[in-house]
Amino acid sequence: MIGLDMVERIRELVDEGVTSGAFRALDTDRAVTLIGQQIYGAMSVRAADPLPRPRHEAAAEISDFILRGLAG
């Protein structure tokens, strides 16, 4: 259930970003899939880390990467 709620929230955020012009026009379904993969991958790695970074730091890092990617 949590996964479905998260997917729907990501979809809303992507749609809002495209509508407002903050994000470029894109395939929402593909964007949601790619963002979800980033989040779940990060959660998986974090779960295996014996000394994980605090959640708020990890969330900020993931959000920054998703929103800015590798651009300078």
mmCIF file of N, CA, C and O in Angstrom:
data_model
loop_
_atom_site.group_PDB
_atom_site.id
_atom_site.type_symbol
_atom_site.label_atom_id
_atom_site.label_comp_id
_atom_site.label_asym_id
_atom_site.label_seq_id
_atom_site.Cartn_x
_atom_site.Cartn_y
_atom_site.Cartn_z
ATOM 1 N N MET A 1 0.806 -1.180 0.000
ATOM 2 C CA MET A 1 0.000 0.000 0.000
ATOM 3 C C MET A 1 0.863 1.263 0.000
ATOM 4 O O MET A 1 0.578 2.209 -0.701
ATOM 5 N N ILE A 2 1.919 1.252 0.823
ATOM 6 C CA ILE A 2 2.793 2.420 0.886
ATOM 7 C C ILE A 2 3.384 2.703 -0.486
ATOM 8 O O ILE A 2 3.445 3.846 -0.925
ATOM 9 N N GLY A 3 3.781 1.648 -1.188
ATOM 10 C CA GLY A 3 4.363 1.822 -2.516
ATOM 11 C C GLY A 3 3.397 2.484 -3.481
ATOM 12 O O GLY A 3 3.782 3.376 -4.238
ATOM 13 N N LEU A 4 2.152 2.072 -3.453
ATOM 14 C CA LEU A 4 1.159 2.665 -4.349
ATOM 15 C C LEU A 4 0.890 4.118 -3.989
ATOM 16 O O LEU A 4 0.722 4.960 -4.874
ATOM 17 N N ASP A 5 0.857 4.419 -2.710
ATOM 18 C CA ASP A 5 0.678 5.806 -2.274
ATOM 19 C C ASP A 5 1.852 6.664 -2.736
ATOM 20 O O ASP A 5 1.671 7.793 -3.184
ATOM 21 N N MET A 6 3.063 6.114 -2.618
ATOM 22 C CA MET A 6 4.244 6.862 -3.024
ATOM 23 C C MET A 6 4.249 7.092 -4.531
ATOM 24 O O MET A 6 4.539 8.198 -4.989
ATOM 25 N N VAL A 7 3.887 6.082 -5.289
ATOM 26 C CA VAL A 7 3.831 6.221 -6.744
ATOM 27 C C VAL A 7 2.838 7.311 -7.133
ATOM 28 O O VAL A 7 3.128 8.159 -7.979
ATOM 29 N N GLU A 8 1.692 7.326 -6.496
ATOM 30 C CA GLU A 8 0.687 8.342 -6.811
ATOM 31 C C GLU A 8 1.180 9.736 -6.440
ATOM 32 O O GLU A 8 0.966 10.692 -7.179
ATOM 33 N N ARG A 9 1.877 9.850 -5.329
ATOM 34 C CA ARG A 9 2.412 11.168 -4.925
ATOM 35 C C ARG A 9 3.494 11.628 -5.891
ATOM 36 O O ARG A 9 3.551 12.811 -6.251
ATOM 37 N N ILE A 10 4.346 10.731 -6.322
ATOM 38 C CA ILE A 10 5.381 11.088 -7.306
ATOM 39 C C ILE A 10 4.709 11.554 -8.594
ATOM 40 O O ILE A 10 5.104 12.556 -9.185
ATOM 41 N N ARG A 11 3.666 10.834 -9.024
ATOM 42 C CA ARG A 11 2.932 11.211 -10.237
ATOM 43 C C ARG A 11 2.361 12.628 -10.098
ATOM 44 O O ARG A 11 2.459 13.446 -10.998
ATOM 45 N N GLU A 12 1.765 12.922 -8.945
ATOM 46 C CA GLU A 12 1.214 14.259 -8.713
ATOM 47 C C GLU A 12 2.307 15.320 -8.792
ATOM 48 O O GLU A 12 2.113 16.372 -9.403
ATOM 49 N N LEU A 13 3.441 15.049 -8.168
ATOM 50 C CA LEU A 13 4.544 16.014 -8.178
ATOM 51 C C LEU A 13 5.086 16.245 -9.588
ATOM 52 O O LEU A 13 5.367 17.381 -9.976
ATOM 53 N N VAL A 14 5.222 15.177 -10.350
ATOM 54 C CA VAL A 14 5.707 15.312 -11.731
ATOM 55 C C VAL A 14 4.698 16.104 -12.553
ATOM 56 O O VAL A 14 5.075 17.044 -13.271
ATOM 57 N N ASP A 15 3.431 15.759 -12.444
ATOM 58 C CA ASP A 15 2.397 16.482 -13.200
ATOM 59 C C ASP A 15 2.369 17.965 -12.817
ATOM 60 O O ASP A 15 2.276 18.839 -13.689
ATOM 61 N N GLU A 16 2.458 18.251 -11.522
ATOM 62 C CA GLU A 16 2.481 19.645 -11.070
ATOM 63 C C GLU A 16 3.701 20.383 -11.611
ATOM 64 O O GLU A 16 3.613 21.546 -12.020
ATOM 65 N N GLY A 17 4.849 19.704 -11.605
ATOM 66 C CA GLY A 17 6.076 20.320 -12.110
ATOM 67 C C GLY A 17 6.008 20.620 -13.591
ATOM 68 O O GLY A 17 6.452 21.686 -14.046
ATOM 69 N N VAL A 18 5.440 19.708 -14.364
ATOM 70 C CA VAL A 18 5.303 19.926 -15.806
ATOM 71 C C VAL A 18 4.311 21.058 -16.059
ATOM 72 O O VAL A 18 4.568 21.968 -16.855
ATOM 73 N N THR A 19 3.176 21.028 -15.367
ATOM 74 C CA THR A 19 2.147 22.052 -15.543
ATOM 75 C C THR A 19 2.666 23.447 -15.195
ATOM 76 O O THR A 19 2.387 24.422 -15.903
ATOM 77 N N SER A 20 3.457 23.540 -14.132
ATOM 78 C CA SER A 20 3.969 24.849 -13.700
ATOM 79 C C SER A 20 5.153 25.329 -14.537
ATOM 80 O O SER A 20 5.532 26.486 -14.441
ATOM 81 N N GLY A 21 5.738 24.420 -15.321
ATOM 82 C CA GLY A 21 6.909 24.784 -16.104
ATOM 83 C C GLY A 21 8.221 24.537 -15.384
ATOM 84 O O GLY A 21 9.295 24.793 -15.926
ATOM 85 N N ALA A 22 8.158 24.039 -14.145
ATOM 86 C CA ALA A 22 9.385 23.735 -13.404
ATOM 87 C C ALA A 22 10.124 22.558 -14.023
ATOM 88 O O ALA A 22 11.349 22.482 -13.955
ATOM 89 N N PHE A 23 9.367 21.619 -14.626
ATOM 90 C CA PHE A 23 9.952 20.460 -15.306
ATOM 91 C C PHE A 23 9.626 20.556 -16.784
ATOM 92 O O PHE A 23 8.575 21.078 -17.166
ATOM 93 N N ARG A 24 10.483 20.013 -17.600
ATOM 94 C CA ARG A 24 10.222 19.960 -19.039
ATOM 95 C C ARG A 24 9.099 18.965 -19.318
ATOM 96 O O ARG A 24 8.787 18.124 -18.474
ATOM 97 N N ALA A 25 8.502 19.071 -20.479
ATOM 98 C CA ALA A 25 7.472 18.107 -20.868
ATOM 99 C C ALA A 25 8.132 16.730 -20.965
ATOM 100 O O ALA A 25 9.220 16.602 -21.535
ATOM 101 N N LEU A 26 7.508 15.741 -20.373
ATOM 102 C CA LEU A 26 8.083 14.397 -20.392
ATOM 103 C C LEU A 26 6.998 13.352 -20.263
ATOM 104 O O LEU A 26 5.838 13.672 -20.019
ATOM 105 N N ASP A 27 7.381 12.112 -20.434
ATOM 106 C CA ASP A 27 6.471 10.983 -20.281
ATOM 107 C C ASP A 27 6.321 10.734 -18.779
ATOM 108 O O ASP A 27 7.245 10.236 -18.128
ATOM 109 N N THR A 28 5.177 11.086 -18.229
ATOM 110 C CA THR A 28 4.966 10.995 -16.783
ATOM 111 C C THR A 28 5.156 9.576 -16.269
ATOM 112 O O THR A 28 5.803 9.368 -15.238
ATOM 113 N N ASP A 29 4.603 8.591 -16.958
ATOM 114 C CA ASP A 29 4.731 7.198 -16.500
ATOM 115 C C ASP A 29 6.193 6.785 -16.408
ATOM 116 O O ASP A 29 6.611 6.150 -15.440
ATOM 117 N N ARG A 30 6.976 7.146 -17.407
ATOM 118 C CA ARG A 30 8.408 6.787 -17.405
ATOM 119 C C ARG A 30 9.141 7.534 -16.301
ATOM 120 O O ARG A 30 9.973 6.958 -15.604
ATOM 121 N N ALA A 31 8.826 8.800 -16.112
ATOM 122 C CA ALA A 31 9.464 9.583 -15.051
ATOM 123 C C ALA A 31 9.158 8.984 -13.681
ATOM 124 O O ALA A 31 10.054 8.853 -12.838
ATOM 125 N N VAL A 32 7.906 8.614 -13.458
ATOM 126 C CA VAL A 32 7.510 8.024 -12.177
ATOM 127 C C VAL A 32 8.264 6.716 -11.945
ATOM 128 O O VAL A 32 8.763 6.463 -10.843
ATOM 129 N N THR A 33 8.390 5.912 -12.974
ATOM 130 C CA THR A 33 9.122 4.647 -12.856
ATOM 131 C C THR A 33 10.586 4.893 -12.498
ATOM 132 O O THR A 33 11.118 4.280 -11.571
ATOM 133 N N LEU A 34 11.234 5.804 -13.204
ATOM 134 C CA LEU A 34 12.652 6.080 -12.956
ATOM 135 C C LEU A 34 12.884 6.684 -11.572
ATOM 136 O O LEU A 34 13.834 6.303 -10.873
ATOM 137 N N ILE A 35 12.026 7.601 -11.167
ATOM 138 C CA ILE A 35 12.167 8.203 -9.835
ATOM 139 C C ILE A 35 11.936 7.143 -8.756
ATOM 140 O O ILE A 35 12.686 7.055 -7.779
ATOM 141 N N GLY A 36 10.915 6.328 -8.932
ATOM 142 C CA GLY A 36 10.643 5.253 -7.975
ATOM 143 C C GLY A 36 11.809 4.295 -7.849
ATOM 144 O O GLY A 36 12.165 3.868 -6.742
ATOM 145 N N GLN A 37 12.449 3.976 -8.969
ATOM 146 C CA GLN A 37 13.612 3.088 -8.933
ATOM 147 C C GLN A 37 14.752 3.715 -8.138
ATOM 148 O O GLN A 37 15.440 3.028 -7.374
ATOM 149 N N GLN A 38 14.947 5.011 -8.306
ATOM 150 C CA GLN A 38 15.992 5.712 -7.543
ATOM 151 C C GLN A 38 15.707 5.640 -6.044
ATOM 152 O O GLN A 38 16.590 5.362 -5.242
ATOM 153 N N ILE A 39 14.468 5.901 -5.679
ATOM 154 C CA ILE A 39 14.098 5.918 -4.260
ATOM 155 C C ILE A 39 14.224 4.523 -3.651
ATOM 156 O O ILE A 39 14.834 4.344 -2.592
ATOM 157 N N TYR A 40 13.658 3.519 -4.313
ATOM 158 C CA TYR A 40 13.714 2.167 -3.762
ATOM 159 C C TYR A 40 15.137 1.630 -3.739
ATOM 160 O O TYR A 40 15.533 0.924 -2.807
ATOM 161 N N GLY A 41 15.934 1.977 -4.746
ATOM 162 C CA GLY A 41 17.341 1.564 -4.746
ATOM 163 C C GLY A 41 18.088 2.181 -3.579
ATOM 164 O O GLY A 41 18.851 1.505 -2.876
ATOM 165 N N ALA A 42 17.860 3.461 -3.351
ATOM 166 C CA ALA A 42 18.514 4.142 -2.239
ATOM 167 C C ALA A 42 18.070 3.555 -0.898
ATOM 168 O O ALA A 42 18.884 3.386 0.021
ATOM 169 N N MET A 43 16.789 3.235 -0.786
ATOM 170 C CA MET A 43 16.290 2.634 0.452
ATOM 171 C C MET A 43 16.918 1.265 0.685
ATOM 172 O O MET A 43 17.263 0.914 1.814
ATOM 173 N N SER A 44 17.096 0.508 -0.377
ATOM 174 C CA SER A 44 17.696 -0.814 -0.275
ATOM 175 C C SER A 44 19.143 -0.726 0.197
ATOM 176 O O SER A 44 19.570 -1.463 1.087
ATOM 177 N N VAL A 45 19.893 0.187 -0.388
ATOM 178 C CA VAL A 45 21.287 0.373 0.005
ATOM 179 C C VAL A 45 21.360 0.853 1.447
ATOM 180 O O VAL A 45 22.171 0.373 2.242
ATOM 181 N N ARG A 46 20.497 1.793 1.802
ATOM 182 C CA ARG A 46 20.482 2.338 3.158
ATOM 183 C C ARG A 46 20.170 1.247 4.185
ATOM 184 O O ARG A 46 20.753 1.216 5.271
ATOM 185 N N ALA A 47 19.259 0.350 3.853
ATOM 186 C CA ALA A 47 18.874 -0.717 4.778
ATOM 187 C C ALA A 47 20.049 -1.639 5.091
ATOM 188 O O ALA A 47 20.122 -2.210 6.182
ATOM 189 N N ALA A 48 20.959 -1.783 4.162
ATOM 190 C CA ALA A 48 22.104 -2.670 4.366
ATOM 191 C C ALA A 48 23.293 -1.963 5.015
ATOM 192 O O ALA A 48 24.263 -2.606 5.400
ATOM 193 N N ASP A 49 23.229 -0.655 5.147
ATOM 194 C CA ASP A 49 24.325 0.128 5.711
ATOM 195 C C ASP A 49 24.276 0.046 7.238
ATOM 196 O O ASP A 49 23.266 0.392 7.846
ATOM 197 N N PRO A 50 25.361 -0.401 7.876
ATOM 198 C CA PRO A 50 25.334 -0.504 9.332
ATOM 199 C C PRO A 50 25.261 0.862 10.031
ATOM 200 O O PRO A 50 24.776 0.961 11.151
ATOM 201 N N LEU A 51 25.714 1.919 9.372
ATOM 202 C CA LEU A 51 25.653 3.276 9.928
ATOM 203 C C LEU A 51 25.061 4.226 8.887
ATOM 204 O O LEU A 51 25.759 5.076 8.330
ATOM 205 N N PRO A 52 23.764 4.085 8.625
ATOM 206 C CA PRO A 52 23.164 4.929 7.576
ATOM 207 C C PRO A 52 23.125 6.399 7.976
ATOM 208 O O PRO A 52 23.073 6.739 9.159
ATOM 209 N N ARG A 53 23.167 7.260 6.957
ATOM 210 C CA ARG A 53 23.017 8.693 7.206
ATOM 211 C C ARG A 53 21.613 8.944 7.738
ATOM 212 O O ARG A 53 20.691 8.185 7.448
ATOM 213 N N PRO A 54 21.424 10.010 8.481
ATOM 214 C CA PRO A 54 20.073 10.330 8.968
ATOM 215 C C PRO A 54 19.095 10.443 7.797
ATOM 216 O O PRO A 54 19.467 10.871 6.702
ATOM 217 N N ARG A 55 17.845 10.057 8.039
ATOM 218 C CA ARG A 55 16.833 10.040 6.975
ATOM 219 C C ARG A 55 16.695 11.378 6.282
ATOM 220 O O ARG A 55 16.581 11.435 5.067
ATOM 221 N N HIS A 56 16.689 12.472 7.032
ATOM 222 C CA HIS A 56 16.498 13.778 6.392
ATOM 223 C C HIS A 56 17.665 14.112 5.454
ATOM 224 O O HIS A 56 17.453 14.710 4.409
ATOM 225 N N GLU A 57 18.863 13.703 5.790
ATOM 226 C CA GLU A 57 20.011 13.930 4.906
ATOM 227 C C GLU A 57 19.910 13.061 3.657
ATOM 228 O O GLU A 57 20.165 13.531 2.544
ATOM 229 N N ALA A 58 19.544 11.798 3.847
ATOM 230 C CA ALA A 58 19.410 10.892 2.705
ATOM 231 C C ALA A 58 18.298 11.372 1.771
ATOM 232 O O ALA A 58 18.461 11.370 0.548
ATOM 233 N N ALA A 59 17.173 11.801 2.334
ATOM 234 C CA ALA A 59 16.058 12.295 1.514
ATOM 235 C C ALA A 59 16.464 13.540 0.740
ATOM 236 O O ALA A 59 16.133 13.679 -0.448
ATOM 237 N N ALA A 60 17.200 14.447 1.379
ATOM 238 C CA ALA A 60 17.649 15.666 0.694
ATOM 239 C C ALA A 60 18.603 15.329 -0.439
ATOM 240 O O ALA A 60 18.528 15.920 -1.528
ATOM 241 N N GLU A 61 19.488 14.378 -0.216
ATOM 242 C CA GLU A 61 20.445 13.979 -1.250
ATOM 243 C C GLU A 61 19.741 13.353 -2.448
ATOM 244 O O GLU A 61 20.030 13.684 -3.601
ATOM 245 N N ILE A 62 18.792 12.470 -2.192
ATOM 246 C CA ILE A 62 18.040 11.827 -3.276
ATOM 247 C C ILE A 62 17.227 12.865 -4.037
ATOM 248 O O ILE A 62 17.226 12.878 -5.273
ATOM 249 N N SER A 63 16.551 13.742 -3.316
ATOM 250 C CA SER A 63 15.742 14.777 -3.967
ATOM 251 C C SER A 63 16.607 15.676 -4.843
ATOM 252 O O SER A 63 16.237 15.997 -5.973
ATOM 253 N N ASP A 64 17.746 16.082 -4.326
ATOM 254 C CA ASP A 64 18.649 16.937 -5.094
ATOM 255 C C ASP A 64 19.106 16.230 -6.373
ATOM 256 O O ASP A 64 19.112 16.834 -7.456
ATOM 257 N N PHE A 65 19.445 14.953 -6.251
ATOM 258 C CA PHE A 65 19.910 14.224 -7.439
ATOM 259 C C PHE A 65 18.795 14.088 -8.470
ATOM 260 O O PHE A 65 19.007 14.274 -9.667
ATOM 261 N N ILE A 66 17.587 13.764 -8.010
ATOM 262 C CA ILE A 66 16.465 13.606 -8.931
ATOM 263 C C ILE A 66 16.157 14.926 -9.634
ATOM 264 O O ILE A 66 15.917 14.977 -10.843
ATOM 265 N N LEU A 67 16.173 16.032 -8.889
ATOM 266 C CA LEU A 67 15.811 17.319 -9.467
ATOM 267 C C LEU A 67 16.929 17.942 -10.298
ATOM 268 O O LEU A 67 16.662 18.650 -11.273
ATOM 269 N N ARG A 68 18.182 17.702 -9.954
ATOM 270 C CA ARG A 68 19.289 18.350 -10.659
ATOM 271 C C ARG A 68 20.164 17.404 -11.452
ATOM 272 O O ARG A 68 20.954 17.838 -12.277
ATOM 273 N N GLY A 69 20.068 16.119 -11.163
ATOM 274 C CA GLY A 69 20.855 15.131 -11.892
ATOM 275 C C GLY A 69 22.342 15.406 -11.803
ATOM 276 O O GLY A 69 22.849 15.789 -10.764
ATOM 277 N N LEU A 70 22.996 15.223 -12.897
ATOM 278 C CA LEU A 70 24.452 15.400 -12.944
ATOM 279 C C LEU A 70 24.850 16.746 -13.528
ATOM 280 O O LEU A 70 26.044 17.034 -13.673
ATOM 281 N N ALA A 71 23.878 17.591 -13.860
ATOM 282 C CA ALA A 71 24.184 18.897 -14.459
ATOM 283 C C ALA A 71 24.945 19.758 -13.451
ATOM 284 O O ALA A 71 24.780 19.631 -12.247
ATOM 285 N N GLY A 72 25.736 20.666 -13.978
ATOM 286 C CA GLY A 72 26.556 21.519 -13.119
ATOM 287 C C GLY A 72 25.868 22.718 -12.593
ATOM 288 O O GLY A 72 24.801 23.099 -12.687
#
